[in-house]
CSV table of C-alpha atoms and ligand atoms in Angstrom, one decimal:
chain,number,residue,atom,x,y,z
A,1,UNK,CA,101.0,119.8,117.0
A,2,UNK,CA,98.7,119.0,114.1
A,3,UNK,CA,98.7,115.5,112.8
A,4,UNK,CA,99.0,115.2,109.0
A,5,UNK,CA,97.1,112.2,107.7
A,6,UNK,CA,97.0,111.1,104.1
A,7,UNK,CA,93.8,109.5,103.1
A,8,UNK,CA,93.5,107.1,100.2
A,9,UNK,CA,89.8,106.0,100.0
A,10,UNK,CA,90.6,103.8,97.0
A,11,UNK,CA,88.1,101.5,95.2
A,12,UNK,CA,84.7,99.8,95.7
A,13,UNK,CA,83.4,100.3,99.2
A,14,UNK,CA,86.7,101.8,100.3
A,15,UNK,CA,85.4,105.4,100.2
A,16,UNK,CA,82.2,104.6,102.2
A,17,UNK,CA,84.3,102.9,104.8
A,18,UNK,CA,86.8,105.7,105.1
A,19,UNK,CA,84.0,108.3,105.2
A,20,UNK,CA,82.8,106.7,108.4
A,21,UNK,CA,86.3,106.5,109.8
A,22,UNK,CA,86.8,110.2,109.2
A,23,UNK,CA,83.5,110.9,110.9
A,24,UNK,CA,84.7,109.1,114.0
A,25,UNK,CA,88.1,110.9,113.7
A,26,UNK,CA,86.4,114.3,113.8
A,27,UNK,CA,84.4,113.4,116.8
A,28,UNK,CA,87.2,111.8,118.8
A,29,UNK,CA,89.5,114.7,118.0
A,30,UNK,CA,87.0,117.1,119.5
A,31,UNK,CA,86.6,115.0,122.7
A,32,UNK,CA,90.3,114.4,123.2
A,33,UNK,CA,91.4,117.9,122.0
A,34,UNK,CA,94.0,117.0,119.3
A,35,UNK,CA,94.3,118.6,115.9
A,36,UNK,CA,94.7,117.0,112.5
A,37,UNK,CA,94.5,117.7,108.9
A,38,UNK,CA,93.8,115.4,106.0
A,39,UNK,CA,94.9,115.3,102.4
A,40,UNK,CA,92.9,113.0,100.1
A,41,UNK,CA,94.6,111.1,97.3
A,42,UNK,CA,92.6,109.5,94.5
A,43,UNK,CA,94.9,106.5,93.8
A,44,UNK,CA,92.9,103.4,92.7
A,45,UNK,CA,91.1,101.7,89.9
A,46,UNK,CA,89.1,104.6,88.6
A,47,UNK,CA,92.2,106.8,88.3
A,48,UNK,CA,94.1,104.0,86.6
A,49,UNK,CA,91.3,103.4,84.1
A,50,UNK,CA,91.2,107.2,83.4
A,51,UNK,CA,95.0,107.9,83.2
A,52,UNK,CA,96.8,104.6,83.0
A,53,UNK,CA,98.7,105.5,86.1
A,54,UNK,CA,98.8,103.5,89.3
A,55,UNK,CA,101.0,105.6,91.6
A,56,UNK,CA,102.9,108.6,90.3
A,57,UNK,CA,106.6,108.5,91.4
A,58,UNK,CA,106.2,111.8,93.3
A,59,UNK,CA,103.5,110.2,95.5
A,60,UNK,CA,106.0,108.1,97.5
A,61,UNK,CA,108.1,111.1,98.5
A,62,UNK,CA,104.9,113.1,99.2
A,63,UNK,CA,103.4,110.4,101.4
A,64,UNK,CA,106.6,110.3,103.5
A,65,UNK,CA,105.8,113.8,104.7
A,66,UNK,CA,102.7,112.6,106.6
A,67,UNK,CA,102.3,111.2,110.1
A,68,UNK,CA,100.2,108.3,108.9
A,69,UNK,CA,98.2,107.0,105.9
A,70,UNK,CA,94.6,105.9,106.1
A,71,UNK,CA,93.6,103.5,103.3
A,72,UNK,CA,90.2,102.2,102.2
A,73,UNK,CA,90.7,99.4,99.7
A,74,UNK,CA,92.5,98.7,96.5
A,75,UNK,CA,91.0,96.5,93.7
A,76,UNK,CA,88.7,97.1,90.8
A,77,UNK,CA,86.7,94.5,88.8
A,78,UNK,CA,87.6,96.1,85.4
A,79,UNK,CA,91.3,96.0,86.1
A,80,UNK,CA,93.3,92.8,85.6
A,81,UNK,CA,94.2,91.3,89.0
A,82,UNK,CA,97.7,92.2,90.1
A,83,UNK,CA,98.0,95.6,88.5
A,84,UNK,CA,96.5,97.7,91.2
A,85,UNK,CA,97.6,95.4,94.0
A,86,UNK,CA,101.2,95.5,92.9
A,87,UNK,CA,101.2,99.0,91.5
A,88,UNK,CA,99.6,100.7,94.6
A,89,UNK,CA,99.1,98.6,97.7
A,90,UNK,CA,102.3,96.5,97.6
A,91,UNK,CA,104.3,99.3,96.2
A,92,UNK,CA,103.3,101.5,99.1
A,93,UNK,CA,104.2,98.8,101.6
A,94,UNK,CA,107.5,98.1,100.0
A,95,UNK,CA,108.7,101.6,99.1
A,96,UNK,CA,107.6,103.0,102.5
A,97,UNK,CA,109.4,100.0,104.0
A,98,UNK,CA,106.4,99.1,106.1
A,99,UNK,CA,108.0,95.8,107.1
A,100,UNK,CA,105.4,94.8,109.7
A,101,UNK,CA,101.8,93.9,108.9
A,102,UNK,CA,100.1,93.8,112.3
A,103,UNK,CA,96.7,92.1,112.4
A,104,UNK,CA,94.9,91.7,115.7
A,105,UNK,CA,92.5,88.8,115.9
A,106,UNK,CA,90.1,89.7,118.7
A,107,UNK,CA,86.5,88.6,119.3
A,108,UNK,CA,84.5,91.4,120.8
A,109,UNK,CA,81.7,90.6,123.2
A,110,UNK,CA,78.4,90.2,121.4
A,111,UNK,CA,80.0,89.2,118.1
A,112,UNK,CA,79.3,85.9,116.7
A,113,UNK,CA,82.1,83.5,115.9
A,114,UNK,CA,81.8,80.4,113.8
A,115,UNK,CA,83.8,78.6,116.5
A,116,UNK,CA,81.7,76.5,118.7
A,117,UNK,CA,82.1,77.1,122.4
A,118,UNK,CA,84.6,79.9,122.0
A,119,UNK,CA,84.2,83.3,123.4
A,120,UNK,CA,86.1,86.6,123.7
A,121,UNK,CA,88.4,85.2,126.4
A,122,UNK,CA,89.5,82.5,123.9
A,123,UNK,CA,90.0,84.6,120.8
A,124,UNK,CA,92.5,87.3,121.4
A,125,UNK,CA,95.9,87.2,119.6
A,126,UNK,CA,97.9,89.2,117.1
A,127,UNK,CA,99.6,88.1,113.9
A,128,UNK,CA,102.8,89.8,113.1
A,129,UNK,CA,103.2,89.3,109.3
A,130,UNK,CA,106.4,90.1,107.6
A,131,UNK,CA,105.4,92.6,104.9
A,132,UNK,CA,108.2,93.4,102.5
A,133,UNK,CA,109.8,90.1,101.6
A,134,UNK,CA,109.0,86.4,100.9
A,135,UNK,CA,106.9,85.5,97.9
A,136,UNK,CA,105.6,89.0,97.6
A,137,UNK,CA,108.9,90.4,96.2
A,138,UNK,CA,107.8,89.5,92.7
A,139,UNK,CA,111.1,87.6,92.0
A,140,UNK,CA,110.7,84.9,89.4
A,141,UNK,CA,109.8,84.4,85.8
A,142,UNK,CA,108.8,82.1,83.1
A,143,UNK,CA,110.8,79.6,81.0
A,144,UNK,CA,109.4,78.7,77.6
A,145,UNK,CA,106.2,80.6,78.3
A,146,UNK,CA,103.2,79.5,76.3
A,147,UNK,CA,104.6,76.1,75.5
A,148,UNK,CA,103.8,72.7,77.0
A,149,UNK,CA,107.3,72.8,78.5
A,150,UNK,CA,106.6,75.9,80.4
A,151,UNK,CA,108.0,76.5,83.8
A,152,UNK,CA,106.9,79.3,86.1
A,153,UNK,CA,109.2,80.3,89.0
A,154,UNK,CA,108.1,82.3,92.0
A,155,UNK,CA,110.9,82.9,94.4
A,156,UNK,CA,110.6,83.6,98.1
A,157,UNK,CA,113.2,86.0,99.4
A,158,UNK,CA,114.1,85.9,103.0
A,159,UNK,CA,117.0,88.1,104.2
A,160,UNK,CA,118.6,87.8,107.6
A,161,UNK,CA,118.0,91.5,108.2
A,162,UNK,CA,114.4,91.3,107.1
A,163,UNK,CA,113.6,88.3,109.2
A,164,UNK,CA,115.5,89.7,112.2
A,165,UNK,CA,113.6,93.0,112.3
A,166,UNK,CA,110.3,91.3,112.0
A,167,UNK,CA,111.0,88.7,114.7
A,168,UNK,CA,112.3,91.3,117.0
A,169,UNK,CA,109.2,93.4,116.5
A,170,UNK,CA,107.1,90.4,117.5
A,171,UNK,CA,109.0,89.8,120.7
A,172,UNK,CA,108.9,93.5,121.6
A,173,UNK,CA,105.2,93.7,120.8
A,174,UNK,CA,104.5,90.6,122.9
A,175,UNK,CA,106.4,92.1,125.9
A,176,UNK,CA,104.4,95.3,125.6
A,177,UNK,CA,101.1,93.5,125.2
A,178,UNK,CA,101.9,91.7,128.4
A,179,UNK,CA,99.3,88.9,128.1
A,180,UNK,CA,100.3,85.3,127.7
A,181,UNK,CA,103.9,86.3,126.9
A,182,UNK,CA,104.2,83.7,124.1
A,183,UNK,CA,105.5,84.1,120.6
A,184,UNK,CA,104.6,81.3,118.1
A,185,UNK,CA,106.7,81.1,114.9
A,186,UNK,CA,104.4,79.9,112.1
A,187,UNK,CA,106.5,78.2,109.4
A,188,UNK,CA,107.0,75.1,107.4
A,189,UNK,CA,110.4,73.8,108.4
A,190,UNK,CA,109.7,70.3,107.2
A,191,UNK,CA,109.4,71.4,103.6
A,192,UNK,CA,110.7,75.0,103.1
A,193,UNK,CA,114.1,73.9,104.5
A,194,UNK,CA,116.0,77.0,103.5
A,195,UNK,CA,113.6,79.8,104.2
A,196,UNK,CA,112.3,78.5,107.5
A,197,UNK,CA,115.7,77.3,108.6
A,198,UNK,CA,116.7,80.9,108.6
A,199,UNK,CA,113.5,82.0,110.3
A,200,UNK,CA,113.9,79.4,113.0
A,201,UNK,CA,117.5,80.2,113.7
A,202,UNK,CA,116.8,83.9,113.9
A,203,UNK,CA,113.7,83.3,116.0
A,204,UNK,CA,115.6,81.5,118.7
A,205,UNK,CA,118.6,83.8,118.6
A,206,UNK,CA,116.4,86.9,119.1
A,207,UNK,CA,114.1,85.0,121.5
A,208,UNK,CA,117.0,84.4,123.8
A,209,UNK,CA,117.1,88.1,124.5
A,210,UNK,CA,113.6,87.8,125.8
A,211,UNK,CA,113.7,85.2,128.7
A,212,UNK,CA,110.3,86.4,129.9
A,213,UNK,CA,108.7,85.2,126.7
A,214,UNK,CA,107.9,81.6,125.8
A,215,UNK,CA,108.9,80.4,122.4
A,216,UNK,CA,106.7,78.1,120.4
A,217,UNK,CA,106.8,76.8,116.9
A,218,UNK,CA,104.1,75.3,114.7
A,219,UNK,CA,103.8,74.5,111.0
A,220,UNK,CA,101.4,76.7,109.0
A,221,UNK,CA,99.0,73.9,108.2
A,222,UNK,CA,98.8,72.9,111.9
A,223,UNK,CA,98.3,76.5,112.9
A,224,UNK,CA,95.2,76.7,110.7
A,225,UNK,CA,93.9,73.7,112.6
A,226,UNK,CA,94.8,75.1,116.1
A,227,UNK,CA,93.3,78.5,115.2
A,228,UNK,CA,90.0,76.8,114.8
A,229,UNK,CA,90.3,74.2,117.6
A,230,UNK,CA,92.3,76.0,120.3
A,231,UNK,CA,92.6,79.7,119.5
A,232,UNK,CA,93.2,80.4,123.2
A,233,UNK,CA,96.7,79.0,122.8
A,234,UNK,CA,97.9,81.9,120.9
A,235,UNK,CA,99.3,85.3,121.9
A,236,UNK,CA,101.6,86.6,119.2
A,237,UNK,CA,102.1,84.7,116.0
A,238,UNK,CA,105.0,85.7,113.8
A,239,UNK,CA,105.3,84.5,110.2
A,240,UNK,CA,106.3,85.3,106.6
A,241,UNK,CA,104.4,87.4,104.1
A,242,UNK,CA,102.4,84.6,102.3
A,243,UNK,CA,101.5,82.5,105.4
A,244,UNK,CA,100.6,85.7,107.2
A,245,UNK,CA,98.3,86.7,104.4
A,246,UNK,CA,96.5,83.3,104.5
A,247,UNK,CA,96.2,82.8,108.2
A,248,UNK,CA,94.9,86.4,108.8
A,249,UNK,CA,91.9,85.7,106.6
A,250,UNK,CA,91.2,82.7,108.8
A,251,UNK,CA,91.8,85.0,111.8
A,252,UNK,CA,89.3,87.5,110.4
A,253,UNK,CA,86.6,84.9,110.2
A,254,UNK,CA,87.0,83.6,113.7
A,255,UNK,CA,86.8,87.2,115.1
A,256,UNK,CA,83.5,87.7,113.3
A,257,UNK,CA,84.4,88.4,109.7
A,258,UNK,CA,86.1,90.9,107.4
A,259,UNK,CA,83.6,93.5,108.5
A,260,UNK,CA,85.6,93.9,111.7
A,261,UNK,CA,89.1,93.0,110.8
A,262,UNK,CA,91.7,95.8,110.7
A,263,UNK,CA,95.4,95.9,110.1
A,264,UNK,CA,98.4,98.1,110.2
A,265,UNK,CA,101.4,98.3,107.8
A,266,UNK,CA,104.1,99.6,110.1
A,267,UNK,CA,107.5,101.2,109.5
A,268,UNK,CA,108.5,102.0,113.1
A,269,UNK,CA,111.0,104.6,111.7
A,270,UNK,CA,108.9,106.0,109.0
A,271,UNK,CA,105.3,106.4,107.9
A,272,UNK,CA,102.7,103.7,108.6
A,273,UNK,CA,99.5,102.8,106.8
A,274,UNK,CA,96.2,101.6,108.3
A,275,UNK,CA,93.5,99.7,106.5
A,276,UNK,CA,90.5,97.4,106.9
A,277,UNK,CA,91.8,94.1,105.5
A,278,UNK,CA,88.6,93.1,103.7
A,279,UNK,CA,89.2,94.5,100.2
A,280,UNK,CA,87.0,96.6,98.0
A,281,UNK,CA,83.9,94.4,97.9
A,282,UNK,CA,82.7,95.9,94.5
A,283,UNK,CA,79.4,94.1,94.9
A,284,UNK,CA,78.4,96.4,97.7
A,285,UNK,CA,79.9,99.6,96.4
A,286,UNK,CA,77.8,102.7,96.7
A,287,UNK,CA,75.0,100.8,98.5
A,288,UNK,CA,75.6,102.1,102.0
A,289,UNK,CA,75.6,98.5,103.2
A,290,UNK,CA,79.2,97.7,103.9
A,291,UNK,CA,80.3,97.4,107.5
A,292,UNK,CA,82.6,100.3,108.4
A,293,UNK,CA,83.8,98.9,111.7
A,294,UNK,CA,87.0,97.4,110.2
A,295,UNK,CA,87.9,100.8,108.9
A,296,UNK,CA,86.9,102.4,112.2
A,297,UNK,CA,89.2,100.0,114.1
A,298,UNK,CA,92.0,100.7,111.6
A,299,UNK,CA,91.6,104.3,112.5
A,300,UNK,CA,91.9,103.4,116.2
A,301,UNK,CA,95.1,101.6,115.4
A,302,UNK,CA,96.3,104.7,113.5
A,303,UNK,CA,95.6,106.9,116.6
A,304,UNK,CA,97.3,104.5,118.9
A,305,UNK,CA,100.3,104.5,116.7
A,306,UNK,CA,100.4,108.4,116.8
A,307,UNK,CA,100.3,108.1,120.6
A,308,UNK,CA,96.6,109.0,121.0
A,309,UNK,CA,95.9,106.0,123.2
A,310,UNK,CA,92.9,107.4,124.9
A,311,UNK,CA,91.3,108.2,121.6
A,312,UNK,CA,92.0,104.7,120.4
A,313,UNK,CA,90.5,103.2,123.6
A,314,UNK,CA,87.4,105.3,123.2
A,315,UNK,CA,86.9,104.0,119.7
A,316,UNK,CA,87.4,100.4,120.7
A,317,UNK,CA,84.9,100.7,123.5
A,318,UNK,CA,82.4,102.3,121.3
A,319,UNK,CA,82.8,99.6,118.6
A,320,UNK,CA,82.2,97.0,121.4
A,321,UNK,CA,79.0,98.7,122.4
A,322,UNK,CA,77.7,98.9,118.9
A,323,UNK,CA,78.5,95.2,118.3
A,324,UNK,CA,76.9,94.0,121.6
A,325,UNK,CA,73.9,96.4,121.7
A,326,UNK,CA,72.9,97.0,118.1
A,327,UNK,CA,74.2,95.1,115.1
A,328,UNK,CA,72.3,92.0,114.0
A,329,UNK,CA,75.2,90.7,112.1
A,330,UNK,CA,78.6,92.1,111.0
A,331,UNK,CA,78.1,91.0,107.4
A,332,UNK,CA,77.4,93.7,104.7
A,333,UNK,CA,73.7,94.1,104.1
A,334,UNK,CA,72.7,92.2,107.2
A,335,UNK,CA,73.7,94.6,110.0
A,336,UNK,CA,70.2,96.0,110.5
A,337,UNK,CA,71.7,99.4,109.9
A,338,UNK,CA,73.3,101.3,107.0
A,339,UNK,CA,77.0,102.0,106.8
A,340,UNK,CA,76.5,105.7,107.8
A,341,UNK,CA,74.2,104.7,110.7
A,342,UNK,CA,76.9,102.4,112.1
A,343,UNK,CA,79.3,105.3,111.9
A,344,UNK,CA,76.8,107.5,113.7
A,345,UNK,CA,76.3,104.8,116.4
A,346,UNK,CA,80.1,104.6,117.0
A,347,UNK,CA,80.2,108.4,117.4
A,348,UNK,CA,77.3,108.3,119.8
A,349,UNK,CA,79.2,105.9,122.2
A,350,UNK,CA,82.6,107.7,122.0
A,351,UNK,CA,82.1,109.6,125.3
A,352,UNK,CA,81.5,106.5,127.3
A,353,UNK,CA,84.8,107.0,128.9
B,1,LIG,C1,95.9,91.7,102.1
B,1,LIG,C2,95.5,91.5,100.7
B,1,LIG,C3,96.7,91.9,99.8
B,1,LIG,C4,97.8,90.9,100.2
B,1,LIG,C5,96.4,91.8,98.3
B,1,LIG,C6,95.2,92.7,97.9
B,1,LIG,C7,97.6,92.1,97.5
B,1,LIG,O1,95.1,90.2,100.5
B,1,LIG,O2,96.2,92.9,102.5
B,1,LIG,O3,95.9,90.7,102.9
B,1,LIG,O4,97.9,89.8,99.7
B,1,LIG,O5,98.7,91.3,101.0
B,2,LIG,MN1,95.0,89.0,102.3
């Protein structure tokens, strides 16, 4: 079988990051003996500025034909915020029904965390973020726009089916992960008394089917505090789209920064998409200074999803080696190596195992 992978390098530093990921893919495919082909799509800010088009309608159907999508970053300084995000990134997540955004928060040995007295044994959990509902639906509108009596509404949509499939995924994932066997619901039941009432009921109803897993609840504001103070308490955190967006940036920082934070947009029945979560970082575009490790770890998640677990493990080990033996910092421009040199280093350590 030949894996078909769609590649969307995207904007800013996206192409540089993806280039290193593809370098690693080529090397690991050789070592593990699997075959793949890639098709590159130029969706992003440049194309939009040239043609006025974000995603052609045909793209969605075309992308459904792939085994996976590998994405760099979407976001361009010359395009008004929201156009590319909604027109490309969120549209892909929604139309491909990638209802899970899986974001591991894992501190690798040798990586510096801003958390005092915390190490790799303390920072190792996963956020399961609902990815197709909530405040991200775009439901809402203005009343009396442009007047002093203006009202802006932004509605969070939470459906039983949407919440249920997300919560179930979290419990299944927790069981498979087999670590602390604990799922924490991150909500705000004291204020968002409709949305999180539903979440809480579904969480316990589904959780009853998993007697081997401990159920835990915390408000989102408290979670932010505990993530800093006691990250070792967490195993799997499940939450809605907006809270998941926010707490995973916090997660990224405690695991060493956006330079190493990867995520997966998953449709277990369809095509999934893998990306570094850091964005397009236009300031560093074209400078060969961005850290490609997040994109390389996103590639590892992609391969694991395809069932190439050994390849994924090789990449993770290699990234660990590069972090502990080489990089001065994970921040762009301060690594002590260029983007392409970091990619080369990862390739060099792939046959450790
Ligand atoms: C992310 C990003 C996106 C989000 C933006 C770019 C729309 O912040 O993937 O976390 O909010 O989901
Ligand atoms: Mn985000």
